[in-house]
XYZ file of C-alpha atoms in Angstrom:
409
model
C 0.000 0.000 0.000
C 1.341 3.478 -1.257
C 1.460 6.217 1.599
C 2.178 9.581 0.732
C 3.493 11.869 3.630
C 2.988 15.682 2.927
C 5.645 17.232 5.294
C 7.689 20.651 4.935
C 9.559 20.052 7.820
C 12.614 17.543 6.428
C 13.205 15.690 10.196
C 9.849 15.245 10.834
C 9.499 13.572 7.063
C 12.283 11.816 7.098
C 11.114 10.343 10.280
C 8.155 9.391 8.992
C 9.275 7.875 5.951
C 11.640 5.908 7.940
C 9.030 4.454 10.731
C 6.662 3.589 7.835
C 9.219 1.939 5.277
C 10.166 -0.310 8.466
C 6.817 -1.663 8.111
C 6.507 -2.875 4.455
C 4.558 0.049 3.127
C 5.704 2.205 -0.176
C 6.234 5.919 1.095
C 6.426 8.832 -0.771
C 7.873 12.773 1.119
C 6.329 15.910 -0.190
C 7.028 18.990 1.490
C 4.205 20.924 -0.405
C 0.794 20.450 -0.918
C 0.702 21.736 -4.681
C 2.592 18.752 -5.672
C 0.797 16.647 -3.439
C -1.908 17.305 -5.639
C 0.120 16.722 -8.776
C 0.910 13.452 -7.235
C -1.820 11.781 -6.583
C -2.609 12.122 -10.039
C -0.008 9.954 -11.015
C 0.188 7.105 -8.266
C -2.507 5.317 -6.377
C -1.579 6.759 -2.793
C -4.232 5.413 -0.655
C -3.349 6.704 2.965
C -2.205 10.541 2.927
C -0.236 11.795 6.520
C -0.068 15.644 5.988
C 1.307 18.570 7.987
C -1.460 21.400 9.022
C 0.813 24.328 8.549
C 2.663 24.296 5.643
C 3.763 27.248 3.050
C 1.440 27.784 0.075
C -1.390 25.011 0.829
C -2.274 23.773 4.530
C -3.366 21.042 5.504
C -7.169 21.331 5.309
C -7.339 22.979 1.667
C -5.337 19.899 0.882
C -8.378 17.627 2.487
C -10.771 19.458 0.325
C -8.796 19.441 -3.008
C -8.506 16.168 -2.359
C -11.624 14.891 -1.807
C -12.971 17.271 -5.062
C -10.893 15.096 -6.820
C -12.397 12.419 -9.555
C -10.365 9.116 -7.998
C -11.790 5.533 -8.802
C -10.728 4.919 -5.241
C -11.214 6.091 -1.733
C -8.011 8.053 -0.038
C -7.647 7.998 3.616
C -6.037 11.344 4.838
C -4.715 11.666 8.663
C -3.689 15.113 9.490
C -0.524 15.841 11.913
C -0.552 18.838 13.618
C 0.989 20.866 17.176
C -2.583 21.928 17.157
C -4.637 20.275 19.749
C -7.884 22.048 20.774
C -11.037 20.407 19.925
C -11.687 22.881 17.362
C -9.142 22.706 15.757
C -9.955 18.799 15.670
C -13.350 19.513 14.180
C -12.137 21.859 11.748
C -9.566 19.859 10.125
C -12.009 16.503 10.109
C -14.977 18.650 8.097
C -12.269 19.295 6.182
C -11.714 16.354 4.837
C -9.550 14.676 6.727
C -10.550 10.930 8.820
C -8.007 11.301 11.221
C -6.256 13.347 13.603
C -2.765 12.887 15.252
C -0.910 15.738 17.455
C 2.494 16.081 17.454
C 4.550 15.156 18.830
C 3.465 12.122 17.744
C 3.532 8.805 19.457
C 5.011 5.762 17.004
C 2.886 3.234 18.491
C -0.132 5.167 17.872
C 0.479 6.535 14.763
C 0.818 3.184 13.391
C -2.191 1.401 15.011
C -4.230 4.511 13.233
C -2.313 3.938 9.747
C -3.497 -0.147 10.606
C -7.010 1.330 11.116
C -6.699 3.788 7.885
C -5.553 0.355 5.754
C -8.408 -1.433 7.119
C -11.073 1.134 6.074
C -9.341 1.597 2.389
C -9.552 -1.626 2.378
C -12.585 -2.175 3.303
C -13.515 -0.040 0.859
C -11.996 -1.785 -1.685
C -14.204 -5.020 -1.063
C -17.433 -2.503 -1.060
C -16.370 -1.183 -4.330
C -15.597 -4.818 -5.803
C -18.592 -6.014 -4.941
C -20.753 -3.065 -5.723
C -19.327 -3.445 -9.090
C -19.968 -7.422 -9.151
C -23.776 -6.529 -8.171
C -24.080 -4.160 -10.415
C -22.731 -6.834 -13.170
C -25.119 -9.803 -11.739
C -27.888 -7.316 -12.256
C -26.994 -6.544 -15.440
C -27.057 -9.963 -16.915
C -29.642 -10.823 -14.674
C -31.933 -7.775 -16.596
C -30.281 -9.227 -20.276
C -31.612 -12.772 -19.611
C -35.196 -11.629 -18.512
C -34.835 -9.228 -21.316
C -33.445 -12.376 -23.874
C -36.384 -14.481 -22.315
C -39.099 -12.435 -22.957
C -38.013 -11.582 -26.357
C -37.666 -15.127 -26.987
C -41.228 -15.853 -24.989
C -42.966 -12.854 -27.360
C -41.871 -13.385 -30.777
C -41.746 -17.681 -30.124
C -45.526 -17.353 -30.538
C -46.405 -15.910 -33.594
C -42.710 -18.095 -35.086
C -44.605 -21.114 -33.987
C -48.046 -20.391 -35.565
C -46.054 -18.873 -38.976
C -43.959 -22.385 -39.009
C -47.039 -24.435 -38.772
C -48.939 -22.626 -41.487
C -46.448 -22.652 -43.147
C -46.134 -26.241 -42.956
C -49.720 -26.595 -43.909
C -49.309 -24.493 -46.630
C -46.180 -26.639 -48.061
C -49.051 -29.869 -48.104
C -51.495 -27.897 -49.740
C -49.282 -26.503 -52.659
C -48.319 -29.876 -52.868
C -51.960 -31.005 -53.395
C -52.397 -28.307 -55.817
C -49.373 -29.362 -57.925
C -51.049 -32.427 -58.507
C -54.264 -31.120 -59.314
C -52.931 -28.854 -61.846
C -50.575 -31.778 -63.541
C -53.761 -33.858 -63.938
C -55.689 -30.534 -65.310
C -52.337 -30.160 -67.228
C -52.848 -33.954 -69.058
C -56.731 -33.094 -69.868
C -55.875 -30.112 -71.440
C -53.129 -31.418 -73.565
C -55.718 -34.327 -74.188
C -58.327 -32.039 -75.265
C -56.057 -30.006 -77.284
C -54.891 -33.137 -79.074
C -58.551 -33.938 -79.869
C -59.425 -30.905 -81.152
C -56.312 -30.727 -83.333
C -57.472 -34.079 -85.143
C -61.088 -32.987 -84.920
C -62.014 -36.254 -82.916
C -62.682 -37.087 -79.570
C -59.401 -39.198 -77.798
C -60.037 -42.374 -76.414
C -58.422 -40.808 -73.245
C -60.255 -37.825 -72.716
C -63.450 -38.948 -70.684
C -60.707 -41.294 -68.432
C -58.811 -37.988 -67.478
C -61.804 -35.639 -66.931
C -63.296 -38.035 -64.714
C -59.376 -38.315 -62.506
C -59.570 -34.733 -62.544
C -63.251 -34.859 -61.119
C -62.027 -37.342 -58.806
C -58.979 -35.670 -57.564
C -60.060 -32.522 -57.113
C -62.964 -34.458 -54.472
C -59.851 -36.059 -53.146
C -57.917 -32.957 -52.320
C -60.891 -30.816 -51.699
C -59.752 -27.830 -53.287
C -62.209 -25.680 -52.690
C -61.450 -25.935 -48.966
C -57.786 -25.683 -49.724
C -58.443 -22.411 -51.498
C -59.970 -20.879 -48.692
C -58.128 -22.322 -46.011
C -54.836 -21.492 -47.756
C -55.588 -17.705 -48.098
C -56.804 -17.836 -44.315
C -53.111 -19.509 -43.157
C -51.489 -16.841 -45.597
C -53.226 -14.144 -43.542
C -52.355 -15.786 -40.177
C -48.659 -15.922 -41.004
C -48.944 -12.051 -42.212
C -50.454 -11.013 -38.710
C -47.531 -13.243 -37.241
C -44.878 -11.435 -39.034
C -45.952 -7.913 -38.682
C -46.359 -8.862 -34.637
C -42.627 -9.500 -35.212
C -42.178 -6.427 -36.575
C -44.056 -4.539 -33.857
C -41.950 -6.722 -31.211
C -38.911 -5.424 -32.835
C -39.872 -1.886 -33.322
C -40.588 -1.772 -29.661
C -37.697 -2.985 -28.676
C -35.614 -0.133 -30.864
C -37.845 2.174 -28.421
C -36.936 0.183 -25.506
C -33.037 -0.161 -26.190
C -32.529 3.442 -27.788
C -34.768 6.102 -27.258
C -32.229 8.908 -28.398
C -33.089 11.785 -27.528
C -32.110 13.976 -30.842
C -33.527 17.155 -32.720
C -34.095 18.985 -29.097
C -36.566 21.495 -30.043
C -39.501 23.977 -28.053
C -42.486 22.220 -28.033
C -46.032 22.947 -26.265
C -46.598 19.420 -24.525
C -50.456 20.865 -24.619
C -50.058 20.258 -28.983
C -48.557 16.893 -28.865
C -51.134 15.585 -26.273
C -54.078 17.093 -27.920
C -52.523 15.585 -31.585
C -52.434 12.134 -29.850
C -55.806 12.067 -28.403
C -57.289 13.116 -31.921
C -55.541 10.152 -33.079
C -57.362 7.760 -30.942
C -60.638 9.274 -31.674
C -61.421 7.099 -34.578
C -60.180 3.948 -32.740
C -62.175 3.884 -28.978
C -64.370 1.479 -28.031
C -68.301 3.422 -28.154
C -68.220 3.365 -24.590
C -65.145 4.996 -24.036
C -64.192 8.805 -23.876
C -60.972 11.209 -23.563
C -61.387 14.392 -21.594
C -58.293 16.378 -22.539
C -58.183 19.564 -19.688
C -55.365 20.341 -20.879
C -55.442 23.592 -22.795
C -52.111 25.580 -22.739
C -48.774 25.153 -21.615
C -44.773 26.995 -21.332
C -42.849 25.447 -23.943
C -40.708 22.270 -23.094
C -37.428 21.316 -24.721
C -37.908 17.860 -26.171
C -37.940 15.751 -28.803
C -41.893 15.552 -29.889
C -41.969 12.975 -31.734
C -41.198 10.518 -28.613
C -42.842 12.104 -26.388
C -45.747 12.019 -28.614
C -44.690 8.258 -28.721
C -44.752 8.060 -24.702
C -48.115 10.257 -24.525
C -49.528 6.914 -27.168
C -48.464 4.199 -25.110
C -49.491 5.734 -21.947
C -53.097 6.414 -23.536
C -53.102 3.240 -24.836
C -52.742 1.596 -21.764
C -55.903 3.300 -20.178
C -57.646 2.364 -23.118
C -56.952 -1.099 -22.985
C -57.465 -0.822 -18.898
C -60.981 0.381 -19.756
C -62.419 -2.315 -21.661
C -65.702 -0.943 -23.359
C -66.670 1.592 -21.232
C -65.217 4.253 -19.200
C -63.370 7.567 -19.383
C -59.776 8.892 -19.855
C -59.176 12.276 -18.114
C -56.068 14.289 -19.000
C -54.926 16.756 -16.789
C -51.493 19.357 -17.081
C -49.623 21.508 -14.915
C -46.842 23.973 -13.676
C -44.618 22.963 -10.540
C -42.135 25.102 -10.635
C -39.630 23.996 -13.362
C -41.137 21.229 -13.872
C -44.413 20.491 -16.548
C -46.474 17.660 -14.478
C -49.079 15.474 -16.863
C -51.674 12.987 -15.123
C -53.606 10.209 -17.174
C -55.744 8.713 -14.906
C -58.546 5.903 -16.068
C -61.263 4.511 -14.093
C -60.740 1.297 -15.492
C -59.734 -2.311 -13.758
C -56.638 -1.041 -11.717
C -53.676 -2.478 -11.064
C -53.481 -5.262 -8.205
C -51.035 -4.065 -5.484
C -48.509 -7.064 -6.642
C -48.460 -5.843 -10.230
C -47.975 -2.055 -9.728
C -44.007 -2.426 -8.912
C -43.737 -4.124 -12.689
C -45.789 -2.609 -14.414
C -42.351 -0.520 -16.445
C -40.860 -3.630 -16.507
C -40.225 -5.131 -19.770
C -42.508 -7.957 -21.421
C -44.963 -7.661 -18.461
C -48.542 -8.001 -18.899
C -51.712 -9.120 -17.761
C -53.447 -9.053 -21.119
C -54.184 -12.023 -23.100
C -51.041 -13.954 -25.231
C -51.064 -12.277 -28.274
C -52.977 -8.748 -26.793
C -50.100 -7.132 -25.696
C -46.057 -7.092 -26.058
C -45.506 -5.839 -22.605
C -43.023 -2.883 -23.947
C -45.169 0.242 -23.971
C -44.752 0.998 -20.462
C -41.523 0.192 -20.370
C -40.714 1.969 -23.707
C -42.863 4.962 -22.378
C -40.689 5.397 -18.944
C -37.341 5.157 -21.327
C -37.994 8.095 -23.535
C -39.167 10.141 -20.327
C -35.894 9.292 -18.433
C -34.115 10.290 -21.840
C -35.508 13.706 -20.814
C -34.384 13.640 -17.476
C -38.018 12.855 -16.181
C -40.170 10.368 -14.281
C -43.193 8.653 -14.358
C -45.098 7.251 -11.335
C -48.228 5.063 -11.095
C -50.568 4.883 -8.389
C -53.330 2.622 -8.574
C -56.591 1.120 -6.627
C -57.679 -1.978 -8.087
C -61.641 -1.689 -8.847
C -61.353 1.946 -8.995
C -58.548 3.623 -10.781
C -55.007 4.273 -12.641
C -53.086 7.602 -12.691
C -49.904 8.184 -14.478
C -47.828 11.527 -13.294
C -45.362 12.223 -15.960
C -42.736 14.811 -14.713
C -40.926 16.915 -17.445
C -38.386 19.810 -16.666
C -39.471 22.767 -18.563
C -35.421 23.565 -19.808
C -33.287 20.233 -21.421
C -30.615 20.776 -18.173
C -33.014 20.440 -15.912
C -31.911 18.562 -13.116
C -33.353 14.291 -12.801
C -34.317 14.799 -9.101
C -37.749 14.519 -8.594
């Protein structure tokens, strides 16, 4: 372990250095706290001993540069001073510093608090390690449920499109046959028209053709064909949706950062669903007028849709959306609330999480949320749900009026 000792007095460094060397660890003498600075910049020093009073920088601004320094790792600084009053003990600690030794100093203690400094770096070290490790786990924990529900989502309509498909392989099949025997009848008949008499042949094959086409029941094979076509159409633009959402979910960049009036893009989205709701169902959009947010519109017209959408398909055939906007200081606060089937108390945690869903297999892709609360964090805002099953669903979205607004709300 690297020490550094910050010392402008040469016997009391050279004392130091020589007590600490003794003991295995790399030391380092500085007699100024500039280049203290300068070194720590190039060498991992993890325990720092450093003079109060020296020339240019004391010890305290030394504390604070230090600990307004960027470091991947966790520097423990003991300060060594003739000063000895307790406030001068609690002024050099909220300095910075996690120790304090008076001089003169005994060698006994000064080591059992340099033991006690190693401990806590490394200590620190093991925290850091396995923050890092968790971090990881979680990680690949959130790319296999991620990997699993993509595979869960798009197996479904691959399985259907495979056995159509398969289906549709016996029935062309089928129909090559049909149209080789239709094939030989035509050639007959042409043959027999040709020489103006009727072939010997020609009843035999019209009656196989009869026969196979009875056999093969084509007219079901028609229908049924065109119906497995369609299936396998639905299947692949379900795909397609899948994938789109998952562009949304992966990447919502957050480019072309322009004013918009969120009060435009919300009453553009609801006149978008006004040819699509269920009879039963209605949109009451309060919101009239609004300050200008910096945003991209497009996505957050895309995270206004899936929201909606959700309190649509919450609704069923019969209920109402209510849309409400306001001002909270910097910050542009939107509420969806439905009064449709709520969201049971075990559900509400996951609801943003990705491929969840209570809908029916095939109803829903379980992204929209999840796609919705990307693009708002892309904007450095939130979204919170609060929910009463039976009753209702509300969805505060949280916007900051300027793009730098700070993500703490």
């Amino acid at each position: 372990m690297k020490i550094l000792v910050v010392e402008d007095d040469i016997v009391t460094g050279t004392l130091l250095n020589k007590i600490l060397t003794k003991q295995g660890y790399e030391v380092s003498h500085i007699s100024d706290g500039s280049k203290a600075l300068e070194a720590l910049q190039a060498e991992p020093y993890r325990i720092i001993l450093t003079d109060w009073m020296m020339p240019e920088m004391d010890g305290p601004t030394l504390c604070r540069h230090i600990r307004g320094l960027n470091l991947p790792y966790y520097i423990y600084i003991i300060l060594l001073t003739a000063k000895s009053s307790k406030d001068d003990a609690v002024a050099g600690l909220e300095s910075g510093a996690d120790d304090y030794i008076v001089k003169p100093f005994d060698k006994q203690e000064l080591l059992a608090r340099i033991r006690a400094g190693r401990r806590l770096v490394e200590l620190e070290d093991i925290n850091r390690d396995t923050q890092h490790k968790l971090s990881r786990t979680e990680k690949l924990a959130a790319v296999g449920h991620l990997a699993a529900g993509v595979a869960h989502e798009i197996n479904n309509p691959i399985g259907f499109i495979n056995s159509n498909l398969n289906s549709l392989v016996g029935y062309i099949h089928d129909i090559k046959q049909m149209l080789a025997c239709y094939r030989e009848l035509a050639r007959t008949m042409d043959q027999s028209i040709s020489e103006k008499q009727l072939h010997a042949d020609l009843p035999k094959l019209l009656k196989q053709s009869i026969q196979m086409e009875q056999k093969y029941d084509i007219d079901f094979v028609m229908q049924d064909a065109g119906e497995l076509a369609g299936d396998c159409l639905n299947g692949a633009e379900r795909i397609k949706t899948i994938v789109h959402e998952m562009r949304y979910f992966a990447h919502p960049e957050k480019q072309s950062i322009e004013p918009y009036n969120l009060a435009v893009i919300l009453n553009k989205v609801v006149s978008q669903f006004a040819t699509r709701l269920p009879p039963g169902v209605a949109i009451d959009n309060t919101v009239d007028d609004l300050p200008e947010t910096e945003c991209n519109g497009p996505h957050i017209e895309q995270a206004f849709t899936k929201l909606i959408q959700n309190a649509v398909d919450a609704i069923g055939m019969n209920g109402q959306i209510v849309i409400e906007g306001r001002v909270a200081g910097d910050w542009v606060e939107i509420k969806i609330r439905d009064n449709g089937r709520g969201i049971a108390p075990e559900h509400l945690s996951k609801v943003f999480d990705p491929f969840f869903t209570t809908k029916d297999v095939g109803q829903g892709v379980g992204l929209g949320l999840t796609t919705a609360l990307n693009i708002i964090k892309m904007h450095n805002g939130s979204i919170h749900a609060v929910s009463k099953p039976g009753e209702a669903t509300s969805f505060k979205v949280c916007l900051p009026l300027a793009a730098t607004a700070p993500q703490d709300r």
